[in-house]
PDB file of C-alpha atoms in Angstrom:
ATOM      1  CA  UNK Z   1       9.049  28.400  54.101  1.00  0.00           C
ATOM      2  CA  UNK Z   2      12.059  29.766  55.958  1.00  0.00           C
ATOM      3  CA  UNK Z   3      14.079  31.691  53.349  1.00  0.00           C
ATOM      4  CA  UNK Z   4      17.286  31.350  55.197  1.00  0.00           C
ATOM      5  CA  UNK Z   5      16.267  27.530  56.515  1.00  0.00           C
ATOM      6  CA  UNK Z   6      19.845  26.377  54.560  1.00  0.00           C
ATOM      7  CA  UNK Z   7      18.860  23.193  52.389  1.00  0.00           C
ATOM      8  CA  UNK Z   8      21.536  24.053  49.958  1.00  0.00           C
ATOM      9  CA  UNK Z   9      25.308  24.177  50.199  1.00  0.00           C
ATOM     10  CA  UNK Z  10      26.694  27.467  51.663  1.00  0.00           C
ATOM     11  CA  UNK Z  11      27.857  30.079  49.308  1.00  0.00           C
ATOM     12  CA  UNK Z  12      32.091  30.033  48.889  1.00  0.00           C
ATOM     13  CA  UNK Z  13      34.736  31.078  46.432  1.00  0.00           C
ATOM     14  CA  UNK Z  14      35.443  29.414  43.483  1.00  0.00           C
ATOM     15  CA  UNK Z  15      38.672  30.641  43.644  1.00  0.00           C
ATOM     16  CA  UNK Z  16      40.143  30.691  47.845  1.00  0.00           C
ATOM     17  CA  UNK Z  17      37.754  27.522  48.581  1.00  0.00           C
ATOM     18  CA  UNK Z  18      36.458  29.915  51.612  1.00  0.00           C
ATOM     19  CA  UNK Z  19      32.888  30.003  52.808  1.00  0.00           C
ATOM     20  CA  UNK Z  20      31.100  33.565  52.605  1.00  0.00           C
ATOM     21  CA  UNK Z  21      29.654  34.321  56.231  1.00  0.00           C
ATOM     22  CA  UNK Z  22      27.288  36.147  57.990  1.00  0.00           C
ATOM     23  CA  UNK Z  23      25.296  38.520  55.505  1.00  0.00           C
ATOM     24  CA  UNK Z  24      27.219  37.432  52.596  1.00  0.00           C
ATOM     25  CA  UNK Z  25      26.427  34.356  52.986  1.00  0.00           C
ATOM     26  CA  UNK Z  26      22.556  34.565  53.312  1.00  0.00           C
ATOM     27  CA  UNK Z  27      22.135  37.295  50.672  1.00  0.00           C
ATOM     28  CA  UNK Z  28      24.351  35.025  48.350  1.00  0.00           C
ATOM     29  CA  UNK Z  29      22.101  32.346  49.253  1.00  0.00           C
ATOM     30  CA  UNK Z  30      19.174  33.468  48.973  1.00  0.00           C
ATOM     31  CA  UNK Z  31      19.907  34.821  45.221  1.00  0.00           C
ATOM     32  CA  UNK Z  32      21.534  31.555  44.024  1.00  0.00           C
ATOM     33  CA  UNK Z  33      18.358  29.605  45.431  1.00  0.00           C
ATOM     34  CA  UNK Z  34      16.140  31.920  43.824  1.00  0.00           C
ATOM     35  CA  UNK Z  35      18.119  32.585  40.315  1.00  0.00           C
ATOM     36  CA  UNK Z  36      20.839  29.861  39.967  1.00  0.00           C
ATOM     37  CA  UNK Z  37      19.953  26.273  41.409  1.00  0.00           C
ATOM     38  CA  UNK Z  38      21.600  26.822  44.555  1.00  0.00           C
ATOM     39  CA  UNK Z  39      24.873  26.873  42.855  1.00  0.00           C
ATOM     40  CA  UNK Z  40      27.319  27.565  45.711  1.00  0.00           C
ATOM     41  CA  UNK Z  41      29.939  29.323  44.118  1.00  0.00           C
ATOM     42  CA  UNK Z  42      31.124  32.600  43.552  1.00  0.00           C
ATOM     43  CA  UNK Z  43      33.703  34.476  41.775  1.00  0.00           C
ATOM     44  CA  UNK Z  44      34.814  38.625  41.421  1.00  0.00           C
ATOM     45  CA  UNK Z  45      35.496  39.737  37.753  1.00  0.00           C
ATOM     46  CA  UNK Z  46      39.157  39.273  38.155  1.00  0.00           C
ATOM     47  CA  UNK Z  47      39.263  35.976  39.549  1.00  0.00           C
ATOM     48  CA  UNK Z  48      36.884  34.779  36.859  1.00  0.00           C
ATOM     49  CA  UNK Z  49      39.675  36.251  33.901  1.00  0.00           C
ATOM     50  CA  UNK Z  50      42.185  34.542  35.892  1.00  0.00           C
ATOM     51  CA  UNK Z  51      40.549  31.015  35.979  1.00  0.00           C
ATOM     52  CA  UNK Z  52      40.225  31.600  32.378  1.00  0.00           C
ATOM     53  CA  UNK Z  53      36.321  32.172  31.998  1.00  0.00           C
ATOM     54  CA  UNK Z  54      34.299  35.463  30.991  1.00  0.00           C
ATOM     55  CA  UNK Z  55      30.819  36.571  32.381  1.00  0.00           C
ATOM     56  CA  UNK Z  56      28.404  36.062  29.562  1.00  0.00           C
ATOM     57  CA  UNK Z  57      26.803  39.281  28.209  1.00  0.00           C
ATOM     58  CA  UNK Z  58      23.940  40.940  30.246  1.00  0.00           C
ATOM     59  CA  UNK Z  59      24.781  39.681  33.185  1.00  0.00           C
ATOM     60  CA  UNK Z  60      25.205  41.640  36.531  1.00  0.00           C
ATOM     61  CA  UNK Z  61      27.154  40.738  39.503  1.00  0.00           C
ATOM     62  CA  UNK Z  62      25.749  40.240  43.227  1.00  0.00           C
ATOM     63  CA  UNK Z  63      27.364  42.581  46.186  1.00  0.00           C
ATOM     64  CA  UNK Z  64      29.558  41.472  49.068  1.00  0.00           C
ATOM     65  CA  UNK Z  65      30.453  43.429  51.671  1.00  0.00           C
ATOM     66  CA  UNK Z  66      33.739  43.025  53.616  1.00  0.00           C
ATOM     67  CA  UNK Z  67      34.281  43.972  57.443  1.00  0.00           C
ATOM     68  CA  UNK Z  68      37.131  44.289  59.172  1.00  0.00           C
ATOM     69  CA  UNK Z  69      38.652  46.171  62.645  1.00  0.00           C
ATOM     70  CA  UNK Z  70      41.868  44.205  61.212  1.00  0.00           C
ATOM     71  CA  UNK Z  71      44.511  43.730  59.040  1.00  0.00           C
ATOM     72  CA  UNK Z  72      47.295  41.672  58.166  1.00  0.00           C
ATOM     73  CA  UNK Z  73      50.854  41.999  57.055  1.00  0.00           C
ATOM     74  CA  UNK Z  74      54.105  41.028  57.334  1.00  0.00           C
ATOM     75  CA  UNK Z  75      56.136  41.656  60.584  1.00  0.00           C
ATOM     76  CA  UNK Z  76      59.888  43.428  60.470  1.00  0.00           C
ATOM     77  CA  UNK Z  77      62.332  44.239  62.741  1.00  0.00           C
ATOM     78  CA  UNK Z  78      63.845  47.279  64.314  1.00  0.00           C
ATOM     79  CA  UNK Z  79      65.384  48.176  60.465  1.00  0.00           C
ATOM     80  CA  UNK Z  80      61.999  47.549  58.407  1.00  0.00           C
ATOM     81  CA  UNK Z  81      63.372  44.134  57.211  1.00  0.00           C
ATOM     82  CA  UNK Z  82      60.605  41.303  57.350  1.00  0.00           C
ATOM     83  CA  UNK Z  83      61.125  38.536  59.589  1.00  0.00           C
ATOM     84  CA  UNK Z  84      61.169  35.017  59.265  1.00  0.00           C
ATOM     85  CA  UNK Z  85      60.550  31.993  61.269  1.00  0.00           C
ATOM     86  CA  UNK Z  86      62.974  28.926  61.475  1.00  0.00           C
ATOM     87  CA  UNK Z  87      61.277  27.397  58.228  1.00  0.00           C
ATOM     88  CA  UNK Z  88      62.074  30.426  56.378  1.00  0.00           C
ATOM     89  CA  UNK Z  89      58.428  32.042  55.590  1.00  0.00           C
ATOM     90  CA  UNK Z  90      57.601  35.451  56.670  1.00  0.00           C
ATOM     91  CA  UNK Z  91      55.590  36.129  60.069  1.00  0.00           C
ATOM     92  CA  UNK Z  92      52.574  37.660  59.452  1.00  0.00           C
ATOM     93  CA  UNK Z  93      50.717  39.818  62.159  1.00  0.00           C
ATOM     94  CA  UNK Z  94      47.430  41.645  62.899  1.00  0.00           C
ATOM     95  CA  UNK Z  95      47.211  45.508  62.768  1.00  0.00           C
ATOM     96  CA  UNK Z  96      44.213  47.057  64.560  1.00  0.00           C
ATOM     97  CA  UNK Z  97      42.348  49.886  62.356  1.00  0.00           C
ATOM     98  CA  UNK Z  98      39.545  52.059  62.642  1.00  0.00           C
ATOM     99  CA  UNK Z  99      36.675  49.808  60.647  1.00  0.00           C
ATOM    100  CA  UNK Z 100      36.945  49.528  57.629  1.00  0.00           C
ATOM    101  CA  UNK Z 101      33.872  48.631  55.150  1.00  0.00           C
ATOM    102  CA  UNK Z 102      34.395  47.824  52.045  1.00  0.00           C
ATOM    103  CA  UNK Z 103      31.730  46.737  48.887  1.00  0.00           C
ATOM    104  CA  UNK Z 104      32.894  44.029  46.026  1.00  0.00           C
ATOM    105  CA  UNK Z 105      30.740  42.654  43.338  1.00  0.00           C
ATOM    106  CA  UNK Z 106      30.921  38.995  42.723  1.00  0.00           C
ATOM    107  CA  UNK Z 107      29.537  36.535  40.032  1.00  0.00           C
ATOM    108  CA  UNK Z 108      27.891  33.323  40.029  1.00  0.00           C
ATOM    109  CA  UNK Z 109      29.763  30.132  38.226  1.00  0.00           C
ATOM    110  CA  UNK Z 110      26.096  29.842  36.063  1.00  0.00           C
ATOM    111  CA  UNK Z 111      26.901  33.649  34.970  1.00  0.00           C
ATOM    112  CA  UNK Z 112      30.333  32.279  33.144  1.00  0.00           C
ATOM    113  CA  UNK Z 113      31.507  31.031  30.045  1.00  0.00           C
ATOM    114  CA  UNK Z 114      33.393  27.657  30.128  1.00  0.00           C
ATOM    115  CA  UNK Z 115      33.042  27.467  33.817  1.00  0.00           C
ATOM    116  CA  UNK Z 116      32.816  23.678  34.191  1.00  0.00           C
ATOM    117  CA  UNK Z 117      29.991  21.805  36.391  1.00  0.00           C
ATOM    118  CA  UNK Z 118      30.075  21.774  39.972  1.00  0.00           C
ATOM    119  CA  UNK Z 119      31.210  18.697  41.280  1.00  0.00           C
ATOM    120  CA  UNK Z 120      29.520  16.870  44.109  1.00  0.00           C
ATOM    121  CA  UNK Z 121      33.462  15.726  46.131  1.00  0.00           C
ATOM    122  CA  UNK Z 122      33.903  19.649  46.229  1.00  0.00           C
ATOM    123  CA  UNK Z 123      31.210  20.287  48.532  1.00  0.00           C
ATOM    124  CA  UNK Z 124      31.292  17.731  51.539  1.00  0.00           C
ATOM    125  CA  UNK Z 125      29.830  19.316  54.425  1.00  0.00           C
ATOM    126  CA  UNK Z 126      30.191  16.676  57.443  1.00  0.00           C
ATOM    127  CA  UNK Z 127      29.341  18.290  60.258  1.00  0.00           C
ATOM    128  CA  UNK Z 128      32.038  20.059  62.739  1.00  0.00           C
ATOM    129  CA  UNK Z 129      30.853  19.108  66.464  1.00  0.00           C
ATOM    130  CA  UNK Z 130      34.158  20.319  67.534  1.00  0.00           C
ATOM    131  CA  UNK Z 131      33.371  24.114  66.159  1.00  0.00           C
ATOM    132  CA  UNK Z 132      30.114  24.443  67.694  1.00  0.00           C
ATOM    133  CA  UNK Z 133      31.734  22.753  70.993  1.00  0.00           C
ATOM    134  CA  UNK Z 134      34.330  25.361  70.550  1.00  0.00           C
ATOM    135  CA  UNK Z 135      31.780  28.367  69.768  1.00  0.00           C
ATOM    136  CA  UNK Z 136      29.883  27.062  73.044  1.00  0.00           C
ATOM    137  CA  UNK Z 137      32.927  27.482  75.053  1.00  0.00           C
ATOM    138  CA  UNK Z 138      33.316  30.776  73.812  1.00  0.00           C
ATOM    139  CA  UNK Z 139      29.653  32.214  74.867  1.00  0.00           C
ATOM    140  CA  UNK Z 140      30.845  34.795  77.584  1.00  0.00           C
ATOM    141  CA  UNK Z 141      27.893  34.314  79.941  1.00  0.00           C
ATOM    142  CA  UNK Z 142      26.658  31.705  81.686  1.00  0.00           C
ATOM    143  CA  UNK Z 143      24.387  29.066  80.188  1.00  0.00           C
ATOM    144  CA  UNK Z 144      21.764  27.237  82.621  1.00  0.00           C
ATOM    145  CA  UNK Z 145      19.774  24.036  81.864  1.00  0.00           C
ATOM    146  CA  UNK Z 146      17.318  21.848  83.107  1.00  0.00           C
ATOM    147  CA  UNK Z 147      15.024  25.194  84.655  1.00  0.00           C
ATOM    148  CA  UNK Z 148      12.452  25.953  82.450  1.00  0.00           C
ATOM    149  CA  UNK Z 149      11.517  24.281  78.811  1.00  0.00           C
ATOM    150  CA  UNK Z 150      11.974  27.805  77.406  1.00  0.00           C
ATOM    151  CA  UNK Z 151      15.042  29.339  75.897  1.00  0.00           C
ATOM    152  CA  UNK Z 152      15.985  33.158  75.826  1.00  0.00           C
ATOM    153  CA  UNK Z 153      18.612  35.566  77.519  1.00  0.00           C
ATOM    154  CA  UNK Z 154      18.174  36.987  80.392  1.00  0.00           C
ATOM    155  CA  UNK Z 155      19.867  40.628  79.994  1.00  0.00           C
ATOM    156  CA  UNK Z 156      18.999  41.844  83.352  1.00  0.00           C
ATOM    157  CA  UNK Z 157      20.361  38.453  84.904  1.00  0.00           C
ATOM    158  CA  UNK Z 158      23.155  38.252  82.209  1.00  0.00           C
ATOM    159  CA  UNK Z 159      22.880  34.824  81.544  1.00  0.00           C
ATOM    160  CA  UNK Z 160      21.086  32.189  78.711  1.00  0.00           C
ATOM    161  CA  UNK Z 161      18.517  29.987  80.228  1.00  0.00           C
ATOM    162  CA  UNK Z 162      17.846  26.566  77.977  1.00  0.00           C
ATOM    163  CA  UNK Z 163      16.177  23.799  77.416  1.00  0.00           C
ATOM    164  CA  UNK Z 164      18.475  20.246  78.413  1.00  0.00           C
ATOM    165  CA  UNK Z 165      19.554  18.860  74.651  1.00  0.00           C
ATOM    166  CA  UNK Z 166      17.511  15.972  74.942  1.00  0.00           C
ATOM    167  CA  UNK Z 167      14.968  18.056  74.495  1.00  0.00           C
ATOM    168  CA  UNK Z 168      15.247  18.676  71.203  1.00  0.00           C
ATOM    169  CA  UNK Z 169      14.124  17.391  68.149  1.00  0.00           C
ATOM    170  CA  UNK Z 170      17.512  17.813  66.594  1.00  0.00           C
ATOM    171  CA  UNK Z 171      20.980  18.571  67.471  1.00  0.00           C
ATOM    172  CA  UNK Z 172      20.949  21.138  64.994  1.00  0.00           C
ATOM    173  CA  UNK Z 173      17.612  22.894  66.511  1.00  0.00           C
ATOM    174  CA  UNK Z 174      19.957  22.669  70.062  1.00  0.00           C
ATOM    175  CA  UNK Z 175      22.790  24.716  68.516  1.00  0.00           C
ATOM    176  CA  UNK Z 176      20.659  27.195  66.445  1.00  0.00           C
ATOM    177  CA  UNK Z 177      19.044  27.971  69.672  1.00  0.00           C
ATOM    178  CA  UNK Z 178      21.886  28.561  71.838  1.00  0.00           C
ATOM    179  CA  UNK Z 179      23.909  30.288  69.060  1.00  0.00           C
ATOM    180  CA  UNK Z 180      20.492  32.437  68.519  1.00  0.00           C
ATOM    181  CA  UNK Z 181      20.854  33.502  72.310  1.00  0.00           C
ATOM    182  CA  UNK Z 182      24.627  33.592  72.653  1.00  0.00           C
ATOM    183  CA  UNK Z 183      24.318  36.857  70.006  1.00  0.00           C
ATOM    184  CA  UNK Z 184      22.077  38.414  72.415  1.00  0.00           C
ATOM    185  CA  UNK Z 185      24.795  38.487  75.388  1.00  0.00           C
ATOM    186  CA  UNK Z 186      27.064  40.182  73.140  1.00  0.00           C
ATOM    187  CA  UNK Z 187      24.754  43.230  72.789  1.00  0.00           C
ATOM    188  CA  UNK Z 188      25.033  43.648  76.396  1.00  0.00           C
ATOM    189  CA  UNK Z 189      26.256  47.407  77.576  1.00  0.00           C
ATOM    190  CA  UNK Z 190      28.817  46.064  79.477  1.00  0.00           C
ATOM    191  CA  UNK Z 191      30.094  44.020  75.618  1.00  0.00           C
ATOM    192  CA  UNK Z 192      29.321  45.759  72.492  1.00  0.00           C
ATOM    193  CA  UNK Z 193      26.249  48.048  73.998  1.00  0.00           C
ATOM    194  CA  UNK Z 194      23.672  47.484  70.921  1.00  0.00           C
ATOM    195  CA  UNK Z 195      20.646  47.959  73.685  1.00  0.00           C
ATOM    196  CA  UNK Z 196      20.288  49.321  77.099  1.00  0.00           C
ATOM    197  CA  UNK Z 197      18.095  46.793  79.292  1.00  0.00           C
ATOM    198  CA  UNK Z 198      14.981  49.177  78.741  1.00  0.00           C
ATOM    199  CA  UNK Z 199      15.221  49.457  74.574  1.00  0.00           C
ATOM    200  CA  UNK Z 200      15.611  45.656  75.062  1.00  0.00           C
ATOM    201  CA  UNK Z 201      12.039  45.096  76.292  1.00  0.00           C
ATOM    202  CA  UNK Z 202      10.301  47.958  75.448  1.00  0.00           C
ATOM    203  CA  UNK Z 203      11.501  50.057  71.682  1.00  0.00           C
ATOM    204  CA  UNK Z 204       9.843  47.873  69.192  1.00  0.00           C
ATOM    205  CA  UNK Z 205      12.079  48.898  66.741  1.00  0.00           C
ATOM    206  CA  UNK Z 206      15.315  48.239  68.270  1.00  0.00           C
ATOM    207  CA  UNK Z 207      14.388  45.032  69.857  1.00  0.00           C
ATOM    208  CA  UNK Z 208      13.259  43.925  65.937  1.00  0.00           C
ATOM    209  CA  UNK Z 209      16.430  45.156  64.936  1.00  0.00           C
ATOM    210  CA  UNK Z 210      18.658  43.096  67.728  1.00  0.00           C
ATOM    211  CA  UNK Z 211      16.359  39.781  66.904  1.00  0.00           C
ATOM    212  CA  UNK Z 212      17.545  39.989  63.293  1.00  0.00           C
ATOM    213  CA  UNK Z 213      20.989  40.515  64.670  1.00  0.00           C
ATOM    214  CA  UNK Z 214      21.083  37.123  66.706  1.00  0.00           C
ATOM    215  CA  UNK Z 215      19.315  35.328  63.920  1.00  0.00           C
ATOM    216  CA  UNK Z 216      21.794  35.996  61.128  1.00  0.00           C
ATOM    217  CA  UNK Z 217      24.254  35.687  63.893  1.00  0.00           C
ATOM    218  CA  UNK Z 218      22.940  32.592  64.896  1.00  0.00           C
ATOM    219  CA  UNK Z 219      22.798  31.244  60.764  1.00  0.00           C
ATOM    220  CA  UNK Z 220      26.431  31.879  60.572  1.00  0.00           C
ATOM    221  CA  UNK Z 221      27.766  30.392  63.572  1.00  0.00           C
ATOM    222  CA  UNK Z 222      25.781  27.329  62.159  1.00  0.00           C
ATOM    223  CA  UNK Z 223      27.183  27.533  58.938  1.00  0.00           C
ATOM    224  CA  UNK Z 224      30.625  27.496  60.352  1.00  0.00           C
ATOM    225  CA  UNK Z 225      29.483  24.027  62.118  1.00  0.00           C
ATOM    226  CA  UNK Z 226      27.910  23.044  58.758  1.00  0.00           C
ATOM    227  CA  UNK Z 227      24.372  22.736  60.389  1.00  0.00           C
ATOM    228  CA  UNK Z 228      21.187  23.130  58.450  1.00  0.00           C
ATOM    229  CA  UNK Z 229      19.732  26.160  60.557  1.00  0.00           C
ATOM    230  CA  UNK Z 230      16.462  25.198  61.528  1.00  0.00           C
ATOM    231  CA  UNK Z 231      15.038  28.077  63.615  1.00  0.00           C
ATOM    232  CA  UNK Z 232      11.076  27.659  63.372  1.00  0.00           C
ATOM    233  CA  UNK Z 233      10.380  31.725  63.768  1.00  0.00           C
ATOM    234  CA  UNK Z 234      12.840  32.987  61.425  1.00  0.00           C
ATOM    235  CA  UNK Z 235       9.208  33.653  59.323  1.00  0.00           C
ATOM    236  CA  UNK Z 236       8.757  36.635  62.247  1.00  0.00           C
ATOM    237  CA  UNK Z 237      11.651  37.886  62.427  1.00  0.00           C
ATOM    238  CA  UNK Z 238      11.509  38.478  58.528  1.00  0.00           C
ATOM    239  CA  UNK Z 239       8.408  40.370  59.257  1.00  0.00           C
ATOM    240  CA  UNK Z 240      10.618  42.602  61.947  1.00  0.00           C
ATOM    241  CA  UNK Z 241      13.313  43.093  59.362  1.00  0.00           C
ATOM    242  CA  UNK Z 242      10.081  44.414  56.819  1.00  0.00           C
ATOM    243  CA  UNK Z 243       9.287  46.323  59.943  1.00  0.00           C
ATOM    244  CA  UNK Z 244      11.992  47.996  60.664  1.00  0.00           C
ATOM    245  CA  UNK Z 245      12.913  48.619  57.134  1.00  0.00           C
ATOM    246  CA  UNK Z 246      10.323  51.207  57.279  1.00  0.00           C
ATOM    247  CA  UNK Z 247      12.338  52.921  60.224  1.00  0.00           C
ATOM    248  CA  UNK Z 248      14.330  55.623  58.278  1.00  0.00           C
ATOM    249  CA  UNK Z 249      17.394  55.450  60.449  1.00  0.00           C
ATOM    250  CA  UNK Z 250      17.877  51.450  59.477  1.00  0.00           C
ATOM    251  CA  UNK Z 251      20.669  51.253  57.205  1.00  0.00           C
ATOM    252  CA  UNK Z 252      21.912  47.458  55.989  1.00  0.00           C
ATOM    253  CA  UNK Z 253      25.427  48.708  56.368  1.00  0.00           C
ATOM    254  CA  UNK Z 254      24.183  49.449  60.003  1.00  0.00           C
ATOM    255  CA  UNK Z 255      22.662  45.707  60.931  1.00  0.00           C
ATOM    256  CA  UNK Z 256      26.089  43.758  58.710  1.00  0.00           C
ATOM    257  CA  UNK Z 257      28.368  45.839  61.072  1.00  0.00           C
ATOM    258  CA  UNK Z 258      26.165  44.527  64.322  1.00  0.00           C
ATOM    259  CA  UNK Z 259      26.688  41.065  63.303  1.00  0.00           C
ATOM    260  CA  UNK Z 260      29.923  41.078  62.249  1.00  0.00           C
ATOM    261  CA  UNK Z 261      30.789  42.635  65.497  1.00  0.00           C
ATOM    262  CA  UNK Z 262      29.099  39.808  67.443  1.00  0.00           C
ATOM    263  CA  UNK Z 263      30.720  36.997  65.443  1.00  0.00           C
ATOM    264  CA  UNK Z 264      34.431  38.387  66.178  1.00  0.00           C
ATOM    265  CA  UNK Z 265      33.100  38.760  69.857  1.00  0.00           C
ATOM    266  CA  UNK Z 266      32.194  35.385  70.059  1.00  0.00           C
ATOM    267  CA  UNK Z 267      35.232  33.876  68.286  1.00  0.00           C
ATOM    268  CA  UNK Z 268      37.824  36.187  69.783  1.00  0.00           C
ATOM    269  CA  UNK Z 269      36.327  35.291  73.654  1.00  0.00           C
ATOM    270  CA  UNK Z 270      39.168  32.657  74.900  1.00  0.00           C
TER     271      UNK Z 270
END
């Protein structure tokens, strides 16, 4: 069984309504399928007092780890006052930083007291063609179809080569794929350089390393659609990830930065 193949509802907080992603969201996951009935959500310490519940005694929290090249505050003029638009609320921009990585510990609602039941109108999860229509804009190489009934990227060709959709089983297999590849293209040397063209057919290692990086890449890109991800080798790619574990340069911080770097790749691509 796929550990990551998503039957359950993707992990969010209790508190902002926002869906974990990327790592987050399959180590969050993973531990609430395997220790709290796929309960979804999640809440830090504070947020917990603030709702008005406590975590029950003996209970530890789960980590989360926060990414960012980014951050936001409030924009001002030539005299340091903020600046509003014409309805009167502040204008917020974005303020490039070096990266920042951050840790936070979070708690599951089944490690409160007095946190009520989930209910089942909090967690609709329709599927979002228009995101993964959007995300598939956003691929920067070119995608061909109809050539061969295989599906990969092509580094030294820079381009995804796939199956037509009718070809598969599911139109969640068809994104899961593509997304899978699209995460590839952003490694490229001339994108985020995570390979050269010879470590990406040839050092076992790395290339085990990048294949984890389009998978999880790939599982959040689906989660964002609100697909099931339904990738029938994620079972050797865990076997990579065992692999490379071994490898005493592989750090998780290391493999959460690679995919959090592809995801803003792919979303900031207009």
């Amino acid at each position: 069984i796929n550990p990551w193949q998503q039957p359950w509802i993707s992990p969010y907080n209790f508190t902002t309504k926002k869906r974990y992603k990327s790592m987050n969201s399959l180590l969050l996951s993973i531990i609430a399928n395997d220790k709290f009935d796929n309960e979804p959500r999640w809440l830090t310490y504070k947020q917990a007092l603030t709702m008005g519940y406590s975590v029950k005694k003996g209970e530890r929290g789960s980590n989360v780890f926060l990414y960012s090249t980014s951050y936001n505050r409030s924009k001002r003029d030539r005299n340091g006052k903020k600046i509003k638009d014409s309805f009167g609320n502040y204008v917020k921009e974005d303020i490039s930083t070096k990266p920042i990585f951050r840790t936070y510990c979070v708690f599951n609602a089944q490690q409160l007291n007095n946190c009520p039941e989930l209910k089942i109108n909090e967690v609709a999860n329709d599927v979002d063609l228009n995101r993964a229509n959007s995300i598939m804009s956003n691929i920067p190489v070119t995608v061909k179809f109809n050539i061969i009934d295989e599906a990969f990227y092509d580094p030294k060709m820079d381009e995804i080569i796939m199956p037509p959709k009718k070809n598969f089983f599911r139109l969640e297999s068809f994104y899961s794929t593509l997304f899978h590849e699209a995460i590839h293209s952003t490694g490229a040397p001339n994108r985020l350089d995570r390979y050269t063209l010879s470590t990406y057919f040839s050092d076992y290692n790395n290339h085990c390393k990048e294949e984890l990086v389009a998978e999880l890449g790939s599982l959040s890109l689906c989660q964002e659609c609100k697909f099931e991800y339904t990738n029938s080798n994620s079972v050797s790619y865990i076997t990579s990830w065992t692999n490379s574990l071994m490898d005493e340069e592989f750090k998780l911080v290391d493999l959460y930065s690679d995919v959090s770097k592809a995801l803003h790749y792919i979303n900031d691509v207009s």
